[in-house]
């Protein structure tokens, strides 16, 4: 199966219609489609949502709003460098937490150890591969008890749910990426989903140079109307994309790959990746080849993150791919 963008070619005409409207109205930014995309995403996610030009702009707004500067933020090492770098950029002290073999996500056991040791102000949980971290309930309860801000990196988790509950609804906020390889994409883009009205207001100013009062030291992280229009179409198509990948995985891949990530009852993965624990021919490679603590030249002991990097592979699974 060859890589195909998560986009249905049947949607081309609708995208073109929207783009023509943008040409006609001359509103290329900060207009109808940005608001519509946010509305549609909010309705899928069940949370007020704010569109950004990337994941990192939204993550930065959240870390700033929760005032992590000078404090410790815990982060899994089995993730993309964007997650730990957001902590570094926020001026916080970064400490890594190990992951589990079963879900490749943050280990609750190691989180408890690291929370005792480092007294963090915030924790990133990353829903690796498209499913929701299997220990999200325990992690959420623990963070609430300790007064730790929990942030969800949902960059892989479009279309996922667990007993109907969507990513981003456990923590204080969920941050999604719409980079070109993601389950749905706008080429580039991000979204912040949060029930915290204070964060929402802060983030609005943060993505737009602090307008209107310039109290928030924001920069430009706005999305274009062209991207947002594509986003409207993509959100509507998301259920089809996930249903197609799920049906394909269950029919063609599950019988072939018994040694794979197996989901608990009630979990629907968005199938960003299909992860197995045996080397395979024609793998698309790994979710991540190296854990972040290795890339950053640190010598933390994170044995499961090292194990996962060495022992998982991804089977090609692309929407309507052949
Ligand atoms: C886990 C994770 N977090 C964050 C990001 C960053 O997203 P963006 O490229 O939209 O800034 C990505 C991927 O690109 C990712 O995979």
mmCIF file of C-alpha atoms and ligand atoms in Angstrom:
data_model
loop_
_atom_site.group_PDB
_atom_site.id
_atom_site.type_symbol
_atom_site.label_atom_id
_atom_site.label_comp_id
_atom_site.label_asym_id
_atom_site.label_seq_id
_atom_site.Cartn_x
_atom_site.Cartn_y
_atom_site.Cartn_z
ATOM 1 C CA UNK A 1 0.000 0.000 0.000
ATOM 2 C CA UNK A 2 1.464 3.382 -1.046
ATOM 3 C CA UNK A 3 1.214 6.538 1.053
ATOM 4 C CA UNK A 4 -1.873 8.576 0.288
ATOM 5 C CA UNK A 5 -2.898 11.826 1.949
ATOM 6 C CA UNK A 6 -5.885 11.519 4.294
ATOM 7 C CA UNK A 7 -8.231 13.259 1.870
ATOM 8 C CA UNK A 8 -11.128 11.994 -0.202
ATOM 9 C CA UNK A 9 -10.821 13.056 -3.838
ATOM 10 C CA UNK A 10 -14.637 13.220 -3.926
ATOM 11 C CA UNK A 11 -14.269 16.315 -1.721
ATOM 12 C CA UNK A 12 -12.249 18.221 -4.305
ATOM 13 C CA UNK A 13 -15.277 19.984 -5.820
ATOM 14 C CA UNK A 14 -16.462 21.154 -2.404
ATOM 15 C CA UNK A 15 -13.007 22.498 -1.538
ATOM 16 C CA UNK A 16 -12.865 24.319 -4.868
ATOM 17 C CA UNK A 17 -16.311 25.817 -4.240
ATOM 18 C CA UNK A 18 -15.190 27.117 -0.856
ATOM 19 C CA UNK A 19 -11.945 28.459 -2.287
ATOM 20 C CA UNK A 20 -13.872 30.254 -5.051
ATOM 21 C CA UNK A 21 -15.982 31.855 -2.348
ATOM 22 C CA UNK A 22 -12.776 33.029 -0.648
ATOM 23 C CA UNK A 23 -11.536 34.520 -3.946
ATOM 24 C CA UNK A 24 -14.915 36.222 -4.461
ATOM 25 C CA UNK A 25 -15.177 37.689 -0.966
ATOM 26 C CA UNK A 26 -11.476 38.632 -0.772
ATOM 27 C CA UNK A 27 -11.402 37.349 2.806
ATOM 28 C CA UNK A 28 -8.207 35.297 2.918
ATOM 29 C CA UNK A 29 -7.734 35.258 6.687
ATOM 30 C CA UNK A 30 -9.641 35.720 9.990
ATOM 31 C CA UNK A 31 -13.041 35.143 8.473
ATOM 32 C CA UNK A 32 -15.955 32.749 7.957
ATOM 33 C CA UNK A 33 -14.062 29.499 7.319
ATOM 34 C CA UNK A 34 -11.801 29.808 10.345
ATOM 35 C CA UNK A 35 -14.903 30.191 12.528
ATOM 36 C CA UNK A 36 -16.676 27.356 10.699
ATOM 37 C CA UNK A 37 -13.706 24.995 11.014
ATOM 38 C CA UNK A 38 -13.495 25.715 14.745
ATOM 39 C CA UNK A 39 -17.232 25.143 15.103
ATOM 40 C CA UNK A 40 -17.074 21.825 13.239
ATOM 41 C CA UNK A 41 -14.053 20.654 15.220
ATOM 42 C CA UNK A 42 -15.708 21.665 18.491
ATOM 43 C CA UNK A 43 -18.742 19.669 17.556
ATOM 44 C CA UNK A 44 -16.653 16.539 16.781
ATOM 45 C CA UNK A 45 -14.412 16.948 19.821
ATOM 46 C CA UNK A 46 -17.078 18.095 22.278
ATOM 47 C CA UNK A 47 -14.906 21.049 23.346
ATOM 48 C CA UNK A 48 -14.570 24.702 22.316
ATOM 49 C CA UNK A 49 -11.755 24.803 19.752
ATOM 50 C CA UNK A 50 -9.328 27.317 18.317
ATOM 51 C CA UNK A 51 -7.431 26.890 15.036
ATOM 52 C CA UNK A 52 -3.696 27.555 14.755
ATOM 53 C CA UNK A 53 -1.133 27.443 11.971
ATOM 54 C CA UNK A 54 0.519 24.454 13.705
ATOM 55 C CA UNK A 55 0.451 22.230 16.797
ATOM 56 C CA UNK A 56 3.288 24.169 18.355
ATOM 57 C CA UNK A 57 1.462 27.516 18.467
ATOM 58 C CA UNK A 58 -1.428 25.968 20.356
ATOM 59 C CA UNK A 59 0.896 24.043 22.694
ATOM 60 C CA UNK A 60 2.852 27.191 23.442
ATOM 61 C CA UNK A 61 -0.328 29.101 24.340
ATOM 62 C CA UNK A 62 -1.386 26.357 26.770
ATOM 63 C CA UNK A 63 2.021 26.078 28.470
ATOM 64 C CA UNK A 64 2.235 29.861 28.835
ATOM 65 C CA UNK A 65 -1.295 30.186 30.168
ATOM 66 C CA UNK A 66 -0.645 27.569 32.870
ATOM 67 C CA UNK A 67 2.542 29.420 33.829
ATOM 68 C CA UNK A 68 5.031 26.557 33.669
ATOM 69 C CA UNK A 69 8.030 28.850 33.183
ATOM 70 C CA UNK A 70 10.727 27.998 35.731
ATOM 71 C CA UNK A 71 8.802 24.882 36.846
ATOM 72 C CA UNK A 72 9.087 21.231 35.849
ATOM 73 C CA UNK A 73 7.023 19.656 33.075
ATOM 74 C CA UNK A 74 6.983 15.874 32.606
ATOM 75 C CA UNK A 75 6.904 14.474 29.102
ATOM 76 C CA UNK A 76 7.150 11.025 27.527
ATOM 77 C CA UNK A 77 10.343 10.288 25.639
ATOM 78 C CA UNK A 78 8.514 8.124 23.092
ATOM 79 C CA UNK A 79 7.084 11.033 21.112
ATOM 80 C CA UNK A 80 8.009 13.513 18.398
ATOM 81 C CA UNK A 81 10.553 16.155 19.414
ATOM 82 C CA UNK A 82 7.768 18.764 19.227
ATOM 83 C CA UNK A 83 6.497 17.671 22.654
ATOM 84 C CA UNK A 84 9.713 18.055 24.707
ATOM 85 C CA UNK A 85 10.742 21.112 22.690
ATOM 86 C CA UNK A 86 7.482 22.830 23.657
ATOM 87 C CA UNK A 87 8.572 22.443 27.280
ATOM 88 C CA UNK A 88 12.045 23.803 26.600
ATOM 89 C CA UNK A 89 10.615 26.738 24.622
ATOM 90 C CA UNK A 90 8.216 27.519 27.477
ATOM 91 C CA UNK A 91 11.218 28.006 29.768
ATOM 92 C CA UNK A 92 10.321 25.008 31.930
ATOM 93 C CA UNK A 93 12.550 22.220 33.202
ATOM 94 C CA UNK A 94 12.002 19.077 31.138
ATOM 95 C CA UNK A 95 11.925 15.631 32.752
ATOM 96 C CA UNK A 96 11.128 12.445 30.879
ATOM 97 C CA UNK A 97 8.731 9.645 31.798
ATOM 98 C CA UNK A 98 8.890 6.105 30.412
ATOM 99 C CA UNK A 99 6.131 4.464 28.369
ATOM 100 C CA UNK A 100 4.313 1.100 28.343
ATOM 101 C CA UNK A 101 4.939 -1.709 25.864
ATOM 102 C CA UNK A 102 1.198 -2.272 25.436
ATOM 103 C CA UNK A 103 0.147 1.201 24.233
ATOM 104 C CA UNK A 104 3.509 2.986 23.686
ATOM 105 C CA UNK A 105 2.080 5.839 25.798
ATOM 106 C CA UNK A 106 2.960 7.431 29.147
ATOM 107 C CA UNK A 107 3.509 4.884 31.955
ATOM 108 C CA UNK A 108 1.365 5.614 35.004
ATOM 109 C CA UNK A 109 3.846 3.764 37.250
ATOM 110 C CA UNK A 110 6.770 5.857 36.069
ATOM 111 C CA UNK A 111 4.650 9.030 36.154
ATOM 112 C CA UNK A 112 3.999 8.477 39.877
ATOM 113 C CA UNK A 113 7.731 7.990 40.510
ATOM 114 C CA UNK A 114 8.714 11.064 38.520
ATOM 115 C CA UNK A 115 5.963 13.206 40.068
ATOM 116 C CA UNK A 116 7.275 12.350 43.558
ATOM 117 C CA UNK A 117 10.802 13.097 42.476
ATOM 118 C CA UNK A 118 10.309 16.257 40.418
ATOM 119 C CA UNK A 119 7.043 17.842 41.710
ATOM 120 C CA UNK A 120 5.912 18.918 38.230
ATOM 121 C CA UNK A 121 3.538 21.766 37.412
ATOM 122 C CA UNK A 122 2.315 20.014 34.263
ATOM 123 C CA UNK A 123 2.421 16.705 32.391
ATOM 124 C CA UNK A 124 2.166 15.965 28.671
ATOM 125 C CA UNK A 125 0.461 12.721 27.754
ATOM 126 C CA UNK A 126 0.813 11.777 24.058
ATOM 127 C CA UNK A 127 -1.754 9.487 22.419
ATOM 128 C CA UNK A 128 0.800 7.664 20.276
ATOM 129 C CA UNK A 129 -0.307 5.997 17.056
ATOM 130 C CA UNK A 130 -3.953 7.077 17.008
ATOM 131 C CA UNK A 131 -5.408 5.336 20.075
ATOM 132 C CA UNK A 132 -5.925 6.950 23.466
ATOM 133 C CA UNK A 133 -3.334 6.244 26.196
ATOM 134 C CA UNK A 134 -4.634 3.134 27.979
ATOM 135 C CA UNK A 135 -3.926 4.617 31.426
ATOM 136 C CA UNK A 136 -5.524 8.003 30.750
ATOM 137 C CA UNK A 137 -8.128 7.573 33.528
ATOM 138 C CA UNK A 138 -5.502 6.806 36.190
ATOM 139 C CA UNK A 139 -3.223 9.576 34.920
ATOM 140 C CA UNK A 140 -6.078 12.105 34.983
ATOM 141 C CA UNK A 141 -7.158 11.159 38.510
ATOM 142 C CA UNK A 142 -3.587 11.335 39.778
ATOM 143 C CA UNK A 143 -2.936 14.754 38.199
ATOM 144 C CA UNK A 144 -6.196 16.127 39.646
ATOM 145 C CA UNK A 145 -5.310 14.888 43.136
ATOM 146 C CA UNK A 146 -1.872 16.483 42.920
ATOM 147 C CA UNK A 147 -2.983 19.742 41.273
ATOM 148 C CA UNK A 148 -0.839 18.989 38.205
ATOM 149 C CA UNK A 149 -2.005 20.408 34.866
ATOM 150 C CA UNK A 150 -2.512 17.562 32.399
ATOM 151 C CA UNK A 151 -2.091 18.398 28.711
ATOM 152 C CA UNK A 152 -2.921 15.956 25.927
ATOM 153 C CA UNK A 153 -0.818 15.846 22.773
ATOM 154 C CA UNK A 154 -3.489 14.673 20.339
ATOM 155 C CA UNK A 155 -1.329 15.082 17.206
ATOM 156 C CA UNK A 156 -2.033 11.423 16.276
ATOM 157 C CA UNK A 157 -5.502 11.042 17.746
ATOM 158 C CA UNK A 158 -8.005 12.466 15.229
ATOM 159 C CA UNK A 159 -11.063 10.261 15.098
ATOM 160 C CA UNK A 160 -10.225 8.309 18.262
ATOM 161 C CA UNK A 161 -12.572 7.704 21.173
ATOM 162 C CA UNK A 162 -12.861 5.539 24.262
ATOM 163 C CA UNK A 163 -16.404 4.588 25.205
ATOM 164 C CA UNK A 164 -17.451 7.610 23.186
ATOM 165 C CA UNK A 165 -15.116 10.027 24.953
ATOM 166 C CA UNK A 166 -12.801 12.015 22.690
ATOM 167 C CA UNK A 167 -9.102 12.877 23.069
ATOM 168 C CA UNK A 168 -8.461 16.199 24.769
ATOM 169 C CA UNK A 169 -11.406 15.818 27.159
ATOM 170 C CA UNK A 170 -9.407 14.271 30.030
ATOM 171 C CA UNK A 171 -6.796 16.973 30.485
ATOM 172 C CA UNK A 172 -6.972 20.757 30.644
ATOM 173 C CA UNK A 173 -6.532 20.879 26.862
ATOM 174 C CA UNK A 174 -5.921 18.747 23.793
ATOM 175 C CA UNK A 175 -3.639 19.892 20.991
ATOM 176 C CA UNK A 176 -3.969 18.425 17.478
ATOM 177 C CA UNK A 177 -1.738 18.690 14.419
ATOM 178 C CA UNK A 178 -2.918 18.772 10.816
ATOM 179 C CA UNK A 179 0.531 18.178 9.311
ATOM 180 C CA UNK A 180 0.465 16.460 5.919
ATOM 181 C CA UNK A 181 0.967 12.889 7.166
ATOM 182 C CA UNK A 182 -1.788 13.014 9.771
ATOM 183 C CA UNK A 183 -5.098 11.106 9.650
ATOM 184 C CA UNK A 184 -6.681 14.269 8.295
ATOM 185 C CA UNK A 185 -4.578 17.188 7.146
ATOM 186 C CA UNK A 186 -4.755 20.750 5.888
ATOM 187 C CA UNK A 187 -1.108 20.566 4.774
ATOM 188 C CA UNK A 188 -0.249 22.459 7.955
ATOM 189 C CA UNK A 189 -2.312 23.490 10.939
ATOM 190 C CA UNK A 190 -3.204 22.792 14.532
ATOM 191 C CA UNK A 191 -6.120 23.076 16.897
ATOM 192 C CA UNK A 192 -6.486 23.699 20.602
ATOM 193 C CA UNK A 193 -9.519 22.060 22.233
ATOM 194 C CA UNK A 194 -10.301 23.073 25.804
ATOM 195 C CA UNK A 195 -13.134 23.549 28.256
ATOM 196 C CA UNK A 196 -11.122 26.226 30.094
ATOM 197 C CA UNK A 197 -12.528 29.644 29.049
ATOM 198 C CA UNK A 198 -9.452 31.410 30.447
ATOM 199 C CA UNK A 199 -7.130 29.365 28.230
ATOM 200 C CA UNK A 200 -9.366 29.923 25.229
ATOM 201 C CA UNK A 201 -9.250 33.698 25.664
ATOM 202 C CA UNK A 202 -5.485 33.653 26.262
ATOM 203 C CA UNK A 203 -4.898 31.474 23.188
ATOM 204 C CA UNK A 204 -6.992 33.748 20.953
ATOM 205 C CA UNK A 205 -4.684 36.621 21.859
ATOM 206 C CA UNK A 206 -1.560 34.460 21.738
ATOM 207 C CA UNK A 207 -2.137 33.449 18.103
ATOM 208 C CA UNK A 208 -2.685 37.050 17.025
ATOM 209 C CA UNK A 209 0.051 39.306 18.505
ATOM 210 C CA UNK A 210 -1.955 39.870 21.673
ATOM 211 C CA UNK A 211 -4.765 41.766 19.941
ATOM 212 C CA UNK A 212 -6.823 43.619 21.001
ATOM 213 C CA UNK A 213 -5.153 44.770 24.239
ATOM 214 C CA UNK A 214 -1.570 43.479 23.669
ATOM 215 C CA UNK A 215 -1.250 42.117 27.188
ATOM 216 C CA UNK A 216 -0.442 38.596 25.946
ATOM 217 C CA UNK A 217 2.957 38.515 24.172
ATOM 218 C CA UNK A 218 1.589 36.622 21.181
ATOM 219 C CA UNK A 219 2.920 36.136 17.679
ATOM 220 C CA UNK A 220 1.274 35.215 14.397
ATOM 221 C CA UNK A 221 -0.094 31.676 14.553
ATOM 222 C CA UNK A 222 -3.220 32.285 12.509
ATOM 223 C CA UNK A 223 -4.534 29.852 9.918
ATOM 224 C CA UNK A 224 -5.462 30.958 6.370
ATOM 225 C CA UNK A 225 -9.047 30.826 5.163
ATOM 226 C CA UNK A 226 -7.919 28.348 2.472
ATOM 227 C CA UNK A 227 -6.604 25.942 5.099
ATOM 228 C CA UNK A 228 -9.657 26.443 7.267
ATOM 229 C CA UNK A 229 -12.028 25.734 4.351
ATOM 230 C CA UNK A 230 -10.138 22.484 3.727
ATOM 231 C CA UNK A 231 -10.489 21.820 7.448
ATOM 232 C CA UNK A 232 -14.283 22.125 7.315
ATOM 233 C CA UNK A 233 -14.380 19.481 4.579
ATOM 234 C CA UNK A 234 -11.863 17.278 6.376
ATOM 235 C CA UNK A 235 -13.737 17.236 9.697
ATOM 236 C CA UNK A 236 -16.885 16.154 7.874
ATOM 237 C CA UNK A 237 -14.910 13.354 6.194
ATOM 238 C CA UNK A 238 -13.120 12.206 9.379
ATOM 239 C CA UNK A 239 -15.678 9.524 10.374
ATOM 240 C CA UNK A 240 -15.453 7.940 6.897
ATOM 241 C CA UNK A 241 -11.660 7.953 6.954
ATOM 242 C CA UNK A 242 -11.483 6.302 10.361
ATOM 243 C CA UNK A 243 -14.240 3.792 9.498
ATOM 244 C CA UNK A 244 -12.400 2.831 6.284
ATOM 245 C CA UNK A 245 -9.080 2.338 8.076
ATOM 246 C CA UNK A 246 -10.726 0.375 10.893
ATOM 247 C CA UNK A 247 -12.557 -1.943 8.476
ATOM 248 C CA UNK A 248 -9.366 -2.494 6.447
ATOM 249 C CA UNK A 249 -7.286 -3.147 9.570
ATOM 250 C CA UNK A 250 -9.778 -5.614 11.025
ATOM 251 C CA UNK A 251 -10.267 -7.506 7.783
ATOM 252 C CA UNK A 252 -6.770 -7.552 6.284
ATOM 253 C CA UNK A 253 -4.227 -6.746 8.989
ATOM 254 C CA UNK A 254 -5.435 -8.110 12.342
ATOM 255 C CA UNK A 255 -5.465 -11.759 11.147
ATOM 256 C CA UNK A 256 -1.908 -11.355 9.766
ATOM 257 C CA UNK A 257 -0.386 -9.550 12.754
ATOM 258 C CA UNK A 258 -1.315 -11.154 16.077
ATOM 259 C CA UNK A 259 1.678 -9.498 17.786
ATOM 260 C CA UNK A 260 0.394 -5.931 17.591
ATOM 261 C CA UNK A 261 -0.999 -3.122 19.733
ATOM 262 C CA UNK A 262 -4.333 -4.475 20.984
ATOM 263 C CA UNK A 263 -7.029 -2.064 22.094
ATOM 264 C CA UNK A 264 -9.047 -2.363 25.307
ATOM 265 C CA UNK A 265 -12.847 -2.661 25.165
ATOM 266 C CA UNK A 266 -14.605 0.468 23.931
ATOM 267 C CA UNK A 267 -11.475 1.980 22.344
ATOM 268 C CA UNK A 268 -11.691 3.254 18.772
ATOM 269 C CA UNK A 269 -8.330 4.141 17.288
ATOM 270 C CA UNK A 270 -8.066 6.790 14.606
ATOM 271 C CA UNK A 271 -5.473 4.402 13.051
ATOM 272 C CA UNK A 272 -2.851 7.064 12.425
ATOM 273 C CA UNK A 273 -0.472 4.097 12.576
ATOM 274 C CA UNK A 274 -0.875 0.314 12.643
ATOM 275 C CA UNK A 275 1.746 -0.850 15.112
ATOM 276 C CA UNK A 276 3.215 -4.358 15.334
ATOM 277 C CA UNK A 277 6.019 -5.824 17.432
ATOM 278 C CA UNK A 278 7.643 -8.075 14.810
ATOM 279 C CA UNK A 279 9.901 -6.856 12.013
ATOM 280 C CA UNK A 280 8.006 -6.883 8.727
ATOM 281 C CA UNK A 281 8.857 -6.470 5.109
ATOM 282 C CA UNK A 282 7.675 -3.198 3.581
ATOM 283 C CA UNK A 283 7.184 -1.484 6.908
ATOM 284 C CA UNK A 284 6.710 2.282 6.762
ATOM 285 C CA UNK A 285 9.351 2.294 9.489
ATOM 286 C CA UNK A 286 8.730 3.265 13.079
ATOM 287 C CA UNK A 287 6.484 5.843 14.653
ATOM 288 C CA UNK A 288 9.793 7.146 16.083
ATOM 289 C CA UNK A 289 13.213 5.575 15.491
ATOM 290 C CA UNK A 290 14.774 7.071 18.580
ATOM 291 C CA UNK A 291 13.282 8.194 21.871
ATOM 292 C CA UNK A 292 13.612 11.933 22.516
ATOM 293 C CA UNK A 293 15.938 11.556 25.506
ATOM 294 C CA UNK A 294 18.453 9.821 23.180
ATOM 295 C CA UNK A 295 18.090 12.509 20.501
ATOM 296 C CA UNK A 296 18.717 15.129 23.177
ATOM 297 C CA UNK A 297 21.831 13.274 24.364
ATOM 298 C CA UNK A 298 20.465 12.621 27.852
ATOM 299 C CA UNK A 299 21.216 9.560 29.897
ATOM 300 C CA UNK A 300 17.834 9.084 31.637
ATOM 301 C CA UNK A 301 17.014 5.420 32.347
ATOM 302 C CA UNK A 302 13.886 4.819 30.258
ATOM 303 C CA UNK A 303 14.181 1.135 29.378
ATOM 304 C CA UNK A 304 10.722 0.657 27.881
ATOM 305 C CA UNK A 305 11.072 3.705 25.619
ATOM 306 C CA UNK A 306 14.353 2.203 24.362
ATOM 307 C CA UNK A 307 12.671 -1.201 23.947
ATOM 308 C CA UNK A 308 9.736 0.260 22.024
ATOM 309 C CA UNK A 309 12.024 2.162 19.642
ATOM 310 C CA UNK A 310 13.861 -1.073 18.808
ATOM 311 C CA UNK A 311 10.900 -3.444 18.689
ATOM 312 C CA UNK A 312 7.958 -1.905 16.881
ATOM 313 C CA UNK A 313 7.171 -1.402 13.194
ATOM 314 C CA UNK A 314 4.339 0.200 11.237
ATOM 315 C CA UNK A 315 2.303 -1.631 8.614
ATOM 316 C CA UNK A 316 1.205 0.682 5.773
ATOM 317 C CA UNK A 317 -2.421 1.725 6.265
ATOM 318 C CA UNK A 318 -3.622 4.708 4.266
ATOM 319 C CA UNK A 319 -7.148 5.880 3.479
ATOM 320 C CA UNK A 320 -8.218 4.239 0.212
ATOM 321 C CA UNK A 321 -4.587 3.294 -0.349
ATOM 322 C CA UNK A 322 -3.733 0.486 -2.767
HETATM 323 C C1 LIG B 1 3.231 13.701 18.716
HETATM 324 C C2 LIG B 1 3.366 14.967 17.929
HETATM 325 N N1 LIG B 1 3.322 16.150 18.577
HETATM 326 C C3 LIG B 1 3.435 17.315 17.914
HETATM 327 C C4 LIG B 1 3.609 17.348 16.552
HETATM 328 C C5 LIG B 1 3.816 18.675 15.904
HETATM 329 O O1 LIG B 1 2.817 19.053 15.031
HETATM 330 P P1 LIG B 1 3.061 20.261 13.980
HETATM 331 O O2 LIG B 1 3.962 19.731 12.930
HETATM 332 O O3 LIG B 1 1.677 20.576 13.477
HETATM 333 O O4 LIG B 1 3.639 21.410 14.740
HETATM 334 C C6 LIG B 1 3.637 16.138 15.818
HETATM 335 C C7 LIG B 1 3.796 16.035 14.366
HETATM 336 O O5 LIG B 1 4.032 16.720 13.506
HETATM 337 C C8 LIG B 1 3.525 14.924 16.528
HETATM 338 O O6 LIG B 1 3.592 13.761 15.890
#
